[in-house]
Coordinates of C-alpha atoms in Angstrom, one line a residue:
M914 CA 11.6 10.5 -21.1
R915 CA 12.5 9.2 -17.7
G916 CA 13.4 11.5 -14.8
P917 CA 12.6 12.3 -11.2
E918 CA 8.9 12.3 -11.9
S919 CA 9.0 8.8 -13.4
W920 CA 11.1 7.6 -10.4
W921 CA 8.6 9.2 -8.0
R922 CA 5.6 7.6 -9.8
R923 CA 7.0 4.1 -9.6
K924 CA 7.0 4.3 -5.8
S925 CA 4.1 3.1 -3.7
T926 CA 2.4 5.6 -1.4
P927 CA 4.1 4.3 1.8
A928 CA 7.5 4.4 0.0
K929 CA 6.8 8.0 -1.0
V930 CA 6.0 9.0 2.6
E931 CA 9.2 7.3 3.8
T932 CA 11.3 9.1 1.1
Y933 CA 9.6 12.4 2.0
T934 CA 10.3 11.9 5.7
Q935 CA 13.9 10.8 5.2
W936 CA 14.8 13.8 2.9
S937 CA 13.0 16.2 5.2
F938 CA 15.4 15.3 7.9
H939 CA 18.3 15.3 5.5
S940 CA 17.5 18.9 4.7
F941 CA 18.3 19.9 8.3
A942 CA 21.9 18.8 7.6
V943 CA 22.0 21.0 4.5
I944 CA 20.5 23.9 6.6
E945 CA 23.1 23.3 9.3
V946 CA 26.0 23.5 6.9
A947 CA 24.6 26.5 5.0
T948 CA 23.5 28.7 7.9
V949 CA 26.3 27.9 10.3
G950 CA 29.2 26.3 8.5
V951 CA 29.3 28.7 5.6
A952 CA 28.1 31.8 7.4
V953 CA 30.9 31.5 10.0
F954 CA 33.5 32.6 7.4
A955 CA 31.9 36.1 7.4
R956 CA 32.2 36.5 11.2
V957 CA 35.3 34.5 12.3
E958 CA 38.9 34.7 11.1
G959 CA 40.0 32.2 8.4
R960 CA 41.7 29.4 10.3
L961 CA 39.1 29.1 13.0
A962 CA 36.3 29.4 10.5
A963 CA 37.7 26.5 8.6
W964 CA 37.8 24.4 11.7
V965 CA 34.2 25.3 12.6
F966 CA 33.1 24.5 9.0
V967 CA 34.8 21.0 9.1
T968 CA 33.2 20.4 12.6
V969 CA 29.8 21.3 11.4
C970 CA 30.1 19.1 8.2
V971 CA 31.2 16.1 10.4
H972 CA 28.2 16.6 12.7
A973 CA 25.8 17.0 9.7
L974 CA 27.3 13.8 8.1
I975 CA 26.8 11.7 11.2
G976 CA 23.3 13.1 11.5
T977 CA 22.5 12.1 7.9
F978 CA 23.7 8.5 8.5
T979 CA 21.7 8.4 11.7
V980 CA 18.5 9.5 10.0
A981 CA 18.8 6.8 7.3
R982 CA 19.7 4.0 9.7
S983 CA 17.1 5.0 12.3
L984 CA 14.3 5.0 9.7
D985 CA 15.5 1.6 8.4
W986 CA 15.4 0.4 12.0
T987 CA 11.8 1.7 12.4
R988 CA 10.7 -0.4 9.4
G989 CA 12.6 -3.5 10.7
R990 CA 15.2 -3.5 8.0
R991 CA 18.3 -2.9 10.2
P992 CA 19.2 -3.2 13.9
Q993 CA 19.0 -0.1 16.1
P994 CA 21.9 2.2 15.2
L995 CA 23.1 2.6 18.8
R996 CA 26.7 3.4 17.9
L997 CA 25.7 6.1 15.5
M998 CA 23.3 7.6 18.1
W999 CA 26.0 7.6 20.8
A1000 CA 28.5 9.1 18.3
L1001 CA 26.0 11.8 17.3
G1002 CA 25.2 12.6 21.0
T1003 CA 28.9 12.8 21.9
V1004 CA 29.8 15.0 19.0
T1005 CA 26.8 17.2 19.7
A1006 CA 27.7 17.6 23.4
L1007 CA 31.4 18.4 22.6
I1008 CA 30.5 21.0 20.0
G1009 CA 27.9 22.5 22.3
I1010 CA 30.3 22.8 25.2
G1011 CA 33.0 24.3 22.9
A1012 CA 30.5 26.8 21.6
L1013 CA 29.4 27.8 25.1
F1014 CA 33.0 28.2 26.2
F1015 CA 33.7 30.5 23.2
V1016 CA 30.6 32.5 24.1
H1017 CA 31.3 32.9 27.8
R1018 CA 35.1 32.7 28.0
G1019 CA 36.3 33.6 24.5
H1020 CA 36.6 37.3 25.1
S1021 CA 36.1 38.0 21.5
D1022 CA 34.0 40.5 19.5
S1023 CA 30.2 40.3 19.3
D1024 CA 30.2 38.8 15.8
S1025 CA 32.2 35.8 16.9
E1026 CA 30.0 35.4 20.0
S1027 CA 26.9 35.5 17.8
A1028 CA 28.4 32.9 15.5
A1029 CA 29.2 30.6 18.4
A1030 CA 25.7 31.0 19.9
G1031 CA 24.2 30.1 16.5
L1032 CA 26.5 27.1 16.2
F1033 CA 25.5 26.0 19.7
A1034 CA 21.8 26.3 19.2
T1035 CA 21.7 24.7 15.7
V1036 CA 24.0 21.7 16.5
V1037 CA 22.3 20.8 19.8
I1038 CA 18.7 21.2 18.5
Y1039 CA 19.4 19.2 15.4
G1040 CA 21.4 16.5 17.2
V1041 CA 18.7 15.9 19.8
G1042 CA 16.0 15.8 17.2
I1043 CA 17.9 13.2 15.0
I1044 CA 18.7 11.0 18.0
T1045 CA 15.0 10.9 18.8
L1046 CA 14.4 9.0 15.5
G1047 CA 16.2 6.0 16.9
I1048 CA 14.3 5.9 20.2
R1049 CA 11.0 4.1 20.6
D1050 CA 10.3 4.7 24.3
R1051 CA 8.7 8.1 24.8
R1052 CA 10.1 8.4 28.3
R1053 CA 13.6 8.1 27.0
V1054 CA 12.9 10.9 24.5
L1055 CA 11.8 13.1 27.4
M1056 CA 14.9 12.1 29.3
L1057 CA 17.1 13.0 26.3
V1058 CA 15.6 16.4 25.9
A1059 CA 15.7 17.1 29.6
G1060 CA 19.3 15.9 29.9
F1061 CA 20.5 18.3 27.2
T1062 CA 18.4 21.1 28.7
V1063 CA 19.8 20.7 32.2
G1064 CA 23.3 20.1 30.8
T1065 CA 23.1 23.4 28.9
G1066 CA 22.1 25.3 32.0
V1067 CA 24.8 23.7 34.2
A1068 CA 27.5 24.2 31.6
A1069 CA 26.6 27.8 31.1
L1070 CA 26.8 28.4 34.9
L1071 CA 30.1 26.7 35.2
L1072 CA 31.5 28.8 32.3
G1073 CA 30.6 32.0 34.1
A1074 CA 27.1 32.9 32.8
D1075 CA 24.7 34.5 35.2
G1076 CA 21.5 32.8 36.3
T1077 CA 19.3 34.6 33.8
G1078 CA 21.5 33.9 30.9
A1079 CA 21.9 30.2 31.8
L1080 CA 18.2 29.8 32.2
A1081 CA 17.5 31.5 28.8
E1082 CA 20.0 29.2 27.1
A1083 CA 18.5 26.1 28.7
F1084 CA 15.0 27.3 27.8
A1085 CA 16.0 27.8 24.2
V1086 CA 17.4 24.2 24.0
L1087 CA 14.2 22.9 25.7
V1088 CA 11.9 24.6 23.2
G1089 CA 14.0 23.9 20.1
S1090 CA 15.0 20.3 20.8
G1091 CA 11.5 19.5 22.2
F1092 CA 9.8 20.7 19.1
L1093 CA 12.2 18.8 16.8
S1094 CA 11.9 15.7 18.9
F1095 CA 8.1 15.9 18.8
A1096 CA 8.3 16.3 15.0
S1097 CA 10.6 13.2 14.8
V1098 CA 8.2 11.1 17.0
F1099 CA 5.2 12.2 14.9
S1100 CA 7.0 11.5 11.6
V1101 CA 7.8 8.0 12.7
W1102 CA 4.3 7.4 13.9
L1103 CA 2.9 8.7 10.6
L1104 CA 5.2 6.6 8.6
N1105 CA 4.2 3.4 10.5
A1106 CA 0.6 4.3 10.2
V1107 CA 0.8 4.7 6.4
Y1108 CA 2.5 1.3 6.2
A1109 CA -0.1 -0.2 8.5
L1110 CA -3.0 1.1 6.4
D1111 CA -1.4 -0.2 3.3
D1112 CA -1.0 -3.7 4.9
A1113 CA -4.6 -3.5 6.1
R1114 CA -5.8 -2.8 2.5
E1115 CA -3.8 -5.8 1.2
T1116 CA -5.3 -7.9 4.0
R1117 CA -8.8 -6.7 3.3
A1118 CA -8.4 -7.7 -0.4
R1119 CA -7.1 -11.1 0.6
L1120 CA -10.0 -11.6 3.1
A1121 CA -12.5 -10.6 0.5
V1122 CA -11.2 -13.3 -1.9
A1123 CA -11.1 -15.9 1.0
E1124 CA -14.6 -15.0 2.0
E1125 CA -15.9 -15.4 -1.5
R1126 CA -14.2 -18.8 -1.7
L1127 CA -15.8 -19.9 1.6
R1128 CA -19.2 -18.7 0.4
F1129 CA -18.8 -20.7 -2.8
G1130 CA -17.6 -23.8 -0.9
R1131 CA -20.5 -23.5 1.6
D1132 CA -23.1 -23.1 -1.1
L1133 CA -21.7 -26.1 -3.0
H1134 CA -21.7 -28.2 0.1
D1135 CA -25.3 -27.3 0.9
V1136 CA -26.4 -28.2 -2.6
M1137 CA -24.4 -31.4 -3.0
G1138 CA -24.1 -32.7 0.6
R1139 CA -27.8 -33.7 1.0
N1140 CA -28.3 -34.8 -2.5
L1141 CA -25.3 -37.1 -2.6
A1142 CA -26.3 -38.6 0.7
V1143 CA -29.8 -39.4 -0.7
I1144 CA -28.2 -40.8 -3.9
A1145 CA -25.9 -43.1 -1.9
L1146 CA -28.8 -44.4 0.2
K1147 CA -31.1 -45.0 -2.7
S1148 CA -28.4 -46.6 -4.8
E1149 CA -27.7 -49.0 -1.9
L1150 CA -31.4 -49.7 -1.5
A1151 CA -31.7 -50.4 -5.3
V1152 CA -28.7 -52.8 -5.1
Q1153 CA -30.4 -54.8 -2.3
L1154 CA -33.7 -54.8 -4.1
S1155 CA -32.1 -55.9 -7.3
R1156 CA -30.3 -58.8 -5.6
R1157 CA -33.7 -60.0 -4.3
G1158 CA -35.3 -59.6 -7.7
R1159 CA -37.7 -56.9 -6.6
P1160 CA -39.2 -54.6 -9.2
E1161 CA -39.0 -51.7 -6.8
A1162 CA -35.3 -51.4 -7.7
V1163 CA -36.1 -49.7 -11.0
E1164 CA -38.2 -47.1 -9.2
Q1165 CA -35.3 -46.4 -6.8
M1166 CA -32.9 -45.9 -9.7
I1167 CA -35.4 -43.6 -11.4
E1168 CA -35.4 -41.6 -8.2
V1169 CA -31.6 -41.5 -8.2
Q1170 CA -31.6 -40.3 -11.8
R1171 CA -34.1 -37.5 -10.9
I1172 CA -32.0 -36.4 -7.9
A1173 CA -28.8 -36.4 -10.0
H1174 CA -30.5 -34.2 -12.6
E1175 CA -31.7 -31.8 -9.9
S1176 CA -28.2 -31.7 -8.4
Q1177 CA -26.8 -30.9 -11.8
R1178 CA -29.2 -28.0 -12.2
E1179 CA -28.5 -26.7 -8.7
V1180 CA -24.7 -26.9 -9.1
R1181 CA -25.1 -25.0 -12.4
D1182 CA -27.1 -22.3 -10.7
V1183 CA -24.4 -22.0 -8.0
V1184 CA -21.6 -21.8 -10.5
R1185 CA -23.5 -19.3 -12.6
G1186 CA -24.1 -17.1 -9.6
Y1187 CA -20.4 -17.3 -8.8
R1188 CA -19.1 -16.7 -12.3
E1189 CA -21.5 -14.0 -13.5
A1190 CA -21.2 -10.4 -12.6
D1191 CA -23.7 -7.6 -13.2
L1192 CA -21.8 -4.8 -15.1
S1193 CA -23.8 -1.9 -13.7
V1194 CA -23.3 -3.2 -10.1
E1195 CA -19.5 -3.7 -10.8
L1196 CA -19.2 -0.1 -12.2
A1197 CA -20.9 1.4 -9.2
G1198 CA -18.8 -0.7 -6.8
A1199 CA -15.6 0.2 -8.6
Q1200 CA -16.4 3.9 -8.4
G1201 CA -17.2 3.7 -4.7
V1202 CA -14.1 1.7 -3.9
L1203 CA -11.8 4.0 -5.9
T1204 CA -13.4 7.2 -4.4
A1205 CA -13.0 5.8 -0.9
A1206 CA -9.3 5.2 -1.7
G1207 CA -8.8 8.9 -2.6
I1208 CA -8.9 8.3 -6.4
D1209 CA -11.1 10.6 -8.5
C1210 CA -13.1 8.1 -10.5
E1211 CA -15.5 9.0 -13.4
V1212 CA -17.8 6.4 -14.9
S1213 CA -19.7 7.1 -18.2
G1214 CA -21.9 5.1 -20.5
S1215 CA -24.9 2.9 -20.1
T1216 CA -25.2 -0.9 -19.6
E1217 CA -28.9 -1.2 -20.5
G1218 CA -29.9 -3.8 -23.0
L1219 CA -26.5 -5.6 -23.0
P1220 CA -26.7 -9.4 -23.0
V1221 CA -26.0 -11.3 -19.8
D1222 CA -22.8 -12.9 -21.1
V1223 CA -21.4 -9.6 -22.2
Q1224 CA -22.2 -8.0 -18.8
S1225 CA -20.7 -11.0 -16.9
A1226 CA -17.4 -10.9 -18.9
L1227 CA -17.1 -7.1 -18.7
G1228 CA -18.0 -7.1 -15.1
W1229 CA -15.0 -9.3 -14.4
V1230 CA -12.8 -6.9 -16.4
V1231 CA -14.0 -4.0 -14.2
R1232 CA -13.2 -6.1 -11.1
E1233 CA -9.7 -6.9 -12.2
A1234 CA -9.0 -3.4 -13.5
T1235 CA -10.1 -1.9 -10.1
T1236 CA -7.9 -4.3 -8.2
N1237 CA -4.9 -3.4 -10.4
V1238 CA -5.5 0.4 -9.9
L1239 CA -5.6 -0.1 -6.1
R1240 CA -2.7 -2.6 -5.7
H1241 CA -0.3 -2.0 -8.6
G1242 CA -0.3 1.7 -9.1
D1243 CA -0.6 5.1 -7.4
A1244 CA -3.3 6.8 -9.4
A1245 CA -5.0 10.1 -8.6
R1246 CA -7.5 9.8 -11.4
C1247 CA -9.4 6.9 -13.1
E1248 CA -11.9 7.0 -16.0
V1249 CA -14.2 4.1 -16.9
S1250 CA -16.4 4.2 -20.0
V1251 CA -18.8 1.8 -21.7
R1252 CA -19.7 2.4 -25.3
V1253 CA -21.5 0.5 -28.1
R1254 CA -19.9 1.1 -31.5
E1255 CA -20.6 -0.8 -34.7
G1256 CA -22.1 -3.8 -33.0
R1257 CA -19.3 -4.1 -30.3
V1258 CA -19.3 -3.2 -26.7
V1259 CA -16.1 -1.3 -25.7
L1260 CA -15.1 -1.0 -22.1
T1261 CA -12.2 1.4 -21.4
V1262 CA -10.4 1.8 -18.1
E1263 CA -7.7 4.5 -17.9
N1264 CA -5.7 5.7 -14.9
D1265 CA -2.7 7.9 -14.4
G1266 CA -0.9 5.7 -11.8
A1267 CA 1.0 3.3 -14.1
R1268 CA 4.4 1.9 -13.1
A1269 CA 7.1 0.5 -15.3
T1270 CA 6.1 -3.1 -16.2
S1271 CA 7.5 -5.8 -18.4
G1272 CA 5.9 -8.7 -20.2
S1273 CA 2.3 -9.2 -21.2
G1274 CA 0.8 -8.8 -17.8
G1275 CA 0.1 -11.0 -14.8
S1276 CA -2.2 -13.9 -14.3
G1277 CA -5.2 -11.6 -13.8
L1278 CA -5.1 -10.2 -17.3
A1279 CA -4.5 -13.7 -18.7
G1280 CA -7.7 -14.9 -16.9
L1281 CA -9.6 -11.9 -18.3
R1282 CA -8.5 -12.8 -21.8
E1283 CA -9.8 -16.3 -21.3
R1284 CA -13.2 -15.0 -20.2
L1285 CA -13.4 -12.6 -23.1
T1286 CA -12.4 -15.3 -25.6
A1287 CA -15.4 -17.3 -24.6
V1288 CA -17.6 -14.5 -26.0
D1289 CA -15.3 -13.7 -28.9
G1290 CA -13.9 -10.7 -27.1
T1291 CA -10.5 -9.1 -27.1
L1292 CA -8.4 -7.3 -24.4
E1293 CA -5.6 -4.8 -24.8
A1294 CA -3.7 -3.3 -21.9
G1295 CA -0.6 -1.3 -21.6
V1296 CA 1.0 2.1 -20.9
V1297 CA -0.1 4.7 -23.4
G1298 CA 1.6 7.8 -22.1
E1299 CA 3.8 9.1 -19.2
G1300 CA 2.4 7.2 -16.3
V1301 CA -1.0 6.5 -18.0
F1302 CA -2.3 2.9 -18.2
R1303 CA -5.2 2.0 -20.4
L1304 CA -7.2 -1.2 -20.6
V1305 CA -9.6 -1.8 -23.5
A1306 CA -12.0 -4.7 -23.7
E1307 CA -14.2 -5.3 -26.7
V1308 CA -17.0 -7.8 -27.1
P1309 CA -19.2 -8.3 -30.2
L1310 CA -22.9 -8.3 -29.5
R1311 CA -23.8 -10.9 -32.2
S1312 CA -21.3 -13.4 -30.7
A1313 CA -22.8 -12.9 -27.3
T1314 CA -26.3 -13.7 -28.6
A1315 CA -25.0 -16.7 -30.5
S1316 CA -23.2 -18.0 -27.4
D1317 CA -26.4 -17.8 -25.4
A1318 CA -28.2 -19.9 -28.0
S1319 CA -25.3 -22.4 -28.3
A1320 CA -25.1 -22.8 -24.5
A1321 CA -28.8 -23.5 -24.3
A1322 CA -28.6 -26.0 -27.2
S1323 CA -25.7 -27.8 -25.6
E1324 CA -27.5 -27.9 -22.3
A1325 CA -30.6 -29.4 -23.9
S1326 CA -28.6 -32.0 -25.8
A1327 CA -26.8 -33.0 -22.5
V1328 CA -30.1 -33.5 -20.7
R1329 CA -31.4 -35.6 -23.6
G1330 CA -28.2 -37.7 -23.6
V1331 CA -28.6 -38.4 -19.9
T1332 CA -32.3 -39.3 -20.0
S1333 CA -32.0 -41.5 -23.1

């Protein structure tokens, strides 16, 4: 069953914050229409109430479009909505002046004056706060608030209000529009901060991969650079000695052979250190990373006594699963368990932040299947419930032991083949 909850879960955390921010400001338009546009029918005669209702709806509609375009501009998806901002400011000022005129020159009953005062306060405060979303310079925000505040006081005085009344109306606009403008500025700052943190997390993941590649390249260069230089020199010396018929050429080639074998062993050690992963270390690291990301992570089971090949293969599964939880979902809970059942090691990773996916998974899962195939293991991954993603890796213990023996035998035969 798909509904609002599924639609919400498919969004990333920054997208959720942006949606929440946008609809929070859209709610002000609903409040404006409900509290002023609809309520005016109970206080003002029919035809005038209809005009007021239409005016409020137009103002709220312009404000709604301005909110959407301003937030898109903040994220760099659209140009700055200057025309909408000017239109909203003009309509706000006209409605505000008309409401003040009705309050001070309308000579109507108290209910009508109260409705006009409510219309003035709501429209001006809402209009100034929404315009602020499209302004990046804080000084211009202050100028906007100050302009409407001073304009309110001057307009009230020109329309016949006394000094105290004009000052009270200007102060109300200053407090209301200032508060909503501050909320707008803070909301934009928070939205940009969330996106920046998400980008930083992506960058940190890419830097970690790049750093590991650099480390591997550096280690490989340190191992092979010196040995290959020695092999080249000794091979050249052996060629010169052989051309002169000197028996020392054989000794030099034996030395080249020894260095080649040593280089082979050192490269194998480097690659083994790069490819193998300790399962207990990976489980602890995954729990720490997920907890730091605000995800409740629970790890259960023991890795004691498991063969090296099994730990290495499952360690890579934990790495990839942790990366997927962080980058491709929005989980609040993650459970990792290691169990030994009927001669098979079963690793299960389950989280509640799954999104709608298609196909058999990305290249990461394909790489894990290749690693597990080397130890006769299997991998199953997919959505098992509403927003729940489960990854299950199984490796037989007998196959792991046999693979160790097979690897040792093949290595020994390779060495015998080289030396013979």
